[in-house]
CSV table of C-alpha atoms in Angstrom, one decimal:
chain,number,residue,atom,x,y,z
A,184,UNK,CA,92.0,119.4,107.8
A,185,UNK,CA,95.3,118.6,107.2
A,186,UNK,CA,97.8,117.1,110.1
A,187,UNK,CA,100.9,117.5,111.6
A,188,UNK,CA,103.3,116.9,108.8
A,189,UNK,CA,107.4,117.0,109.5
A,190,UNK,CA,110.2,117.6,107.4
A,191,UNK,CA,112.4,115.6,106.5
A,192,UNK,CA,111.1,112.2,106.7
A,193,UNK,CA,114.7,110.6,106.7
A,194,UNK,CA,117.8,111.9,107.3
A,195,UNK,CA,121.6,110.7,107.1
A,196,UNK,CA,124.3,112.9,109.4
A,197,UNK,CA,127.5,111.6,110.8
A,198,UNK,CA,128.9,112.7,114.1
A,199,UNK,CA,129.7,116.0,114.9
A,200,UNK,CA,127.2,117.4,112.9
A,201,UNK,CA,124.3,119.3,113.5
A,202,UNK,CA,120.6,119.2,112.1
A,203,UNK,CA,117.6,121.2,112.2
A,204,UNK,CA,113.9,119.3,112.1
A,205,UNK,CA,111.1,121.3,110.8
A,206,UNK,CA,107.5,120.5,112.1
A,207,UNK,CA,104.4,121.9,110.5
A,208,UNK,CA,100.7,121.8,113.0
A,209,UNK,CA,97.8,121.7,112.4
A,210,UNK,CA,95.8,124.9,111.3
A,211,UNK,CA,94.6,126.5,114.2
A,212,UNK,CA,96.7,124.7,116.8
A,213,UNK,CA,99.8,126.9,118.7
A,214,UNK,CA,101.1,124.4,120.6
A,215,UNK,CA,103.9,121.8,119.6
A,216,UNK,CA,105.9,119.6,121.6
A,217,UNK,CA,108.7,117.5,120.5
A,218,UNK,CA,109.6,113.9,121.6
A,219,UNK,CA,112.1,111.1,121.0
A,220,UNK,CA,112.1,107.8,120.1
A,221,UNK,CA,114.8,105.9,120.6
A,222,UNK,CA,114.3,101.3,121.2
A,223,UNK,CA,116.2,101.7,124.4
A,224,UNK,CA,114.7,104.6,125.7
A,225,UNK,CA,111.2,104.8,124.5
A,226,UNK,CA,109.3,107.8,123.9
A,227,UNK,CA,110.6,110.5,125.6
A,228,UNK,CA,109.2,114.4,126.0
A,229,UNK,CA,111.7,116.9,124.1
A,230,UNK,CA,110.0,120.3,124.9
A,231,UNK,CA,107.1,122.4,124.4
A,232,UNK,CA,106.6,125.4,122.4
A,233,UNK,CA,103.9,127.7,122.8
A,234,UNK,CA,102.9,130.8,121.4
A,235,UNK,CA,106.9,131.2,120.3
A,236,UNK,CA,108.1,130.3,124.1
A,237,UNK,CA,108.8,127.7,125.7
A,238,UNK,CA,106.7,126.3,128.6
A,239,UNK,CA,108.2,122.9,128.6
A,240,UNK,CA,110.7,121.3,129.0
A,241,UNK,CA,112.1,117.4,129.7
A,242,UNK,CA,115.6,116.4,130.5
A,243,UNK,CA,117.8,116.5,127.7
A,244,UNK,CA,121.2,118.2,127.5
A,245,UNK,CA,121.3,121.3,126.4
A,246,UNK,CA,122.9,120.3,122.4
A,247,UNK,CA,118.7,119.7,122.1
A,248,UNK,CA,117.1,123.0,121.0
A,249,UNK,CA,114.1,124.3,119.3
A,250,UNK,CA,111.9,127.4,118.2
A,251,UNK,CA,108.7,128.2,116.8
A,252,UNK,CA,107.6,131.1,114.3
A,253,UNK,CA,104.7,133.7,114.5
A,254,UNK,CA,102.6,130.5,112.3
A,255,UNK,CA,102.9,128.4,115.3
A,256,UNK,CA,105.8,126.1,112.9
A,257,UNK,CA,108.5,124.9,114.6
A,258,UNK,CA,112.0,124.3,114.4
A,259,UNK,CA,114.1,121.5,117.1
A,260,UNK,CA,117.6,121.4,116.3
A,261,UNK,CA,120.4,118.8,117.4
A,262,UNK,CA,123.9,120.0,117.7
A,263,UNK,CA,127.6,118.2,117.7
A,264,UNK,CA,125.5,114.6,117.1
A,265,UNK,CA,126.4,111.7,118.7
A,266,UNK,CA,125.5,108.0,117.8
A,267,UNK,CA,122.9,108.4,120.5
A,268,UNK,CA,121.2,110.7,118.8
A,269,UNK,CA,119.9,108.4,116.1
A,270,UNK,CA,116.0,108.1,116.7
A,271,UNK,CA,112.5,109.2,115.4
A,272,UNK,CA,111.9,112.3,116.3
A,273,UNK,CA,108.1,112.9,116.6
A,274,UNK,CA,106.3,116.1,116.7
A,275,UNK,CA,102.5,116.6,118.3
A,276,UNK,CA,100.2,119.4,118.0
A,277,UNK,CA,97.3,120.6,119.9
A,278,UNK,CA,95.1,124.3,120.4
A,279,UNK,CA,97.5,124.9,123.6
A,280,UNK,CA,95.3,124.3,126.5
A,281,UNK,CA,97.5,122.1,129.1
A,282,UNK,CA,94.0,119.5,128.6
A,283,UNK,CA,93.7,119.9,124.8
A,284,UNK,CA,94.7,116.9,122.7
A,285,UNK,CA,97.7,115.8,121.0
A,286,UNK,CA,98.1,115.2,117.3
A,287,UNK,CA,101.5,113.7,116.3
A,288,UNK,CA,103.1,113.6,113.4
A,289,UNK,CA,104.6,111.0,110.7
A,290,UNK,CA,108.3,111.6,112.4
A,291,UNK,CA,111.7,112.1,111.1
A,292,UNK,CA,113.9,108.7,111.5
A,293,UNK,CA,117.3,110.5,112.0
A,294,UNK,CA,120.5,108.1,111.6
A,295,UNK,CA,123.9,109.3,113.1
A,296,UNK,CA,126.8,107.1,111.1
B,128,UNK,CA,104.5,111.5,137.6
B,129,UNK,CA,101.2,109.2,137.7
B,130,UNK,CA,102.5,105.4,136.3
B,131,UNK,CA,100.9,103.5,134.2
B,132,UNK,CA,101.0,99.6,134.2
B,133,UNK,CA,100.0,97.3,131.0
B,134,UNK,CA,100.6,93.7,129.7
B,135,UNK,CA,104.1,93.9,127.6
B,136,UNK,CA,101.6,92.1,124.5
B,137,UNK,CA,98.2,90.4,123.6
B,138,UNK,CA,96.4,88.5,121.0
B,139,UNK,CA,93.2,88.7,119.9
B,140,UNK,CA,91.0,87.0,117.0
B,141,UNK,CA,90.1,88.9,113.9
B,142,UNK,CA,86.6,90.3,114.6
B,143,UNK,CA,86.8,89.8,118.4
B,144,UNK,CA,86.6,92.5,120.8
B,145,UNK,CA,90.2,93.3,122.1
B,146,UNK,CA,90.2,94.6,125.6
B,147,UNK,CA,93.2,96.1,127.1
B,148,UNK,CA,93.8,97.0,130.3
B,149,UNK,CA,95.7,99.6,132.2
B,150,UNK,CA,97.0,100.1,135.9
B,151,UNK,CA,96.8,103.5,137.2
B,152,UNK,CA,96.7,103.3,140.6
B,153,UNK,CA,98.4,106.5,141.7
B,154,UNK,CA,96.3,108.9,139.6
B,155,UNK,CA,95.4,111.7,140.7
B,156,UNK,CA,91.5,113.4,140.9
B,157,UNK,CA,92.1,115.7,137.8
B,158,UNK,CA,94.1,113.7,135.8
B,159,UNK,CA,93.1,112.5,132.3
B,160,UNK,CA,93.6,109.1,131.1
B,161,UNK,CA,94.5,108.9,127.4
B,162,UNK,CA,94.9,106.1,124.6
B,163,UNK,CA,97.7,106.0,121.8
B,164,UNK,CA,98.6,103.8,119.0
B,165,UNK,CA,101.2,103.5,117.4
B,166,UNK,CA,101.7,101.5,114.1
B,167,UNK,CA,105.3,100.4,113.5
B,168,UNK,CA,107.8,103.0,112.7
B,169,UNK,CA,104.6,105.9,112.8
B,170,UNK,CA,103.3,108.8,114.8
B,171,UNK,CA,101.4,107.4,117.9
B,172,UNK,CA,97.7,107.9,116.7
B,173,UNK,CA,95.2,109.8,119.5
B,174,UNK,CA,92.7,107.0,119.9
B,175,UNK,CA,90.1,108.3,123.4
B,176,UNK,CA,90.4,109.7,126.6
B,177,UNK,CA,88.5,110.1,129.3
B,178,UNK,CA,88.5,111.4,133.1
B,179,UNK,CA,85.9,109.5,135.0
B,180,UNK,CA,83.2,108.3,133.0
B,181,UNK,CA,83.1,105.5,130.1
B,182,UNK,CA,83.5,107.0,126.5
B,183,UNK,CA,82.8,105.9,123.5
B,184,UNK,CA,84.1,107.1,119.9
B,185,UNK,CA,83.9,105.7,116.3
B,186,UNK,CA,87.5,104.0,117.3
B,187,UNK,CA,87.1,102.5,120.5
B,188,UNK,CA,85.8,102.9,124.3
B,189,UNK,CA,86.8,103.5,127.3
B,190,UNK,CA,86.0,101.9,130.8
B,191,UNK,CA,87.4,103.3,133.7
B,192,UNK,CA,86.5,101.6,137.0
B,193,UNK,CA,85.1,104.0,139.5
B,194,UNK,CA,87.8,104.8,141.7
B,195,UNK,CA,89.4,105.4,138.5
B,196,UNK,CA,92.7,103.1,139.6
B,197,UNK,CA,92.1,101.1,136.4
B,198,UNK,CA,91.1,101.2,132.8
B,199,UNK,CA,89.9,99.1,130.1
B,200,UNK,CA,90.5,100.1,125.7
B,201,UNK,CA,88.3,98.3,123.8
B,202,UNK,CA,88.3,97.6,120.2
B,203,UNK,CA,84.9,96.1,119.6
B,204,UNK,CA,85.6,94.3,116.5
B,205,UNK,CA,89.6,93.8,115.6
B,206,UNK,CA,91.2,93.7,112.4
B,207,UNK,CA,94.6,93.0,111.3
B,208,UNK,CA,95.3,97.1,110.7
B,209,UNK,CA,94.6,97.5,114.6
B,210,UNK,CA,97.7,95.6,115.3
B,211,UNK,CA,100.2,98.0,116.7
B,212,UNK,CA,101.6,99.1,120.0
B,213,UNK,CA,98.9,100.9,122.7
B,214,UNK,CA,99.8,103.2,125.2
B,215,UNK,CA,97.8,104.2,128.2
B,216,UNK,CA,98.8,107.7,129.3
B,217,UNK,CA,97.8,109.6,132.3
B,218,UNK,CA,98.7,112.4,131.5
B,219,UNK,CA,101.0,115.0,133.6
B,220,UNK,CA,99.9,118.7,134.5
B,221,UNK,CA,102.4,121.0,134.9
B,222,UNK,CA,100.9,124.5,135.5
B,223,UNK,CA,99.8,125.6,132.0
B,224,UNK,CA,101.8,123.0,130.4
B,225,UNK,CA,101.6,119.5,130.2
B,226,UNK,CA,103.3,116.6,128.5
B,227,UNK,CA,102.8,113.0,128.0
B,228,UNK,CA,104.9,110.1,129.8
B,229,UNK,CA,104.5,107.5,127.6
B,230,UNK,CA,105.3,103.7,129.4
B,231,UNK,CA,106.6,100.9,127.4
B,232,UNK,CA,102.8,100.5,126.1
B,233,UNK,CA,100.8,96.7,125.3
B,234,UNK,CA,101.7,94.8,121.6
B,235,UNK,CA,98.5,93.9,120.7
B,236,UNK,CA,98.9,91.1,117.5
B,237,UNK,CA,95.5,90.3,116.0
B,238,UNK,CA,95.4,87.8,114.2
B,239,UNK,CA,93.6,85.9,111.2
């Protein structure tokens, strides 16, 4: 069974910009939440998308967005970077019970110049 | 949100049993403890969980003292690919949702 995979893997932007982060689950799983990664911060919880809603959602200002697609993909999308932003962004999967186990993903390392 | 505490880093011999422990003392009754790792620079990895009694899995076990304030990961025999960061997770219930508060996790350094 495949995993979680995430696209891109790296990615260059400079400020002002905006970027969109794709995230792929695994087969069979409808849940995906997004978190950060950032050496000062940690890993911190983005938001959750379930069955194309979100249920979830942590404390990040509102330029932090996201989606997800009838095949449970998903889409989080960053807009007017800042140098702050610069981070791995991880993606985690799971069937969507609030118990079930997450899966994470390789992560996209973003870099805001 | 139930805190986790756990030794900033550890060592531990190549082929030794690592053990690391994990402080969660404000847990509450239907809260699941869980166990990452995360290899530099890659997706934390889903290692065991548990709620109340010990598991065991082809990665690791799980000891979790009765009144469930404290737990134990341990790697039975260590090699140098098990070094990496480990979180211990309790992890949050939010209605239907949930998420995971991940702490600042133990460095486990195994060495030769």
């Amino acid at each position: 069974k495949a995993g979680v995979t995430q696209t891109p893997r790296y990615l260059i932007k400079t400020r002002g910009q905006q970027v969109t982060l794709s995230c792929s689950p695994i087969s069979g799983h409808r849940s995906v939440s997004w978190y950060q990664q950032t050496p000062g911060q940690g890993l911190q919880f983005l938001f959750e998308y379930f069955s194309e809603t979100q249920r979830n959602k942590g404390n990040f200002p509102g330029r932090f967005s996201g989606r997800q697609f009838s095949n449970s993909r998903s889409e989080m999308n960053v807009s007017t970077l800042e140098l702050g932003d610069s981070a791995l962004y991880l993606c985690a999967s799971s069937r969507g019970d609030h118990t079930d186990t997450q899966y994470f993903g390789p992560g996209t390392r973003l870099t805001v110049l | 949100d139930a805190k986790t505490t756990q030794p900033p880093s550890m060592d531990c011999a190549e082929g030794r049993a690592a053990n690391l422990p994990c402080n969660h003392s404000t847990i509450s009754g239907n809260e699941y403890v869980y166990w990452y790792r995360q290899i530099h620079s890659q997706g934390p990895q889903y290692i065991i969980h548990g709620l109340k009694n010990n598991e065991t899995n082809e990665m690791a076990s799980l000891i979790i003292t009765e009144d469930r304030k404290s737990s134990t990961l341990i790697l039975p025999h260590a090699t140098l690919r098990d070094t990496a960061v480990y979180y211990c997770i309790v992890r949050v219930e939010t209605g239907t949702a949930s998420k995971l508060t991940f702490g600042t996790g133990t460095r486990l350094q195994v060495t030769l």
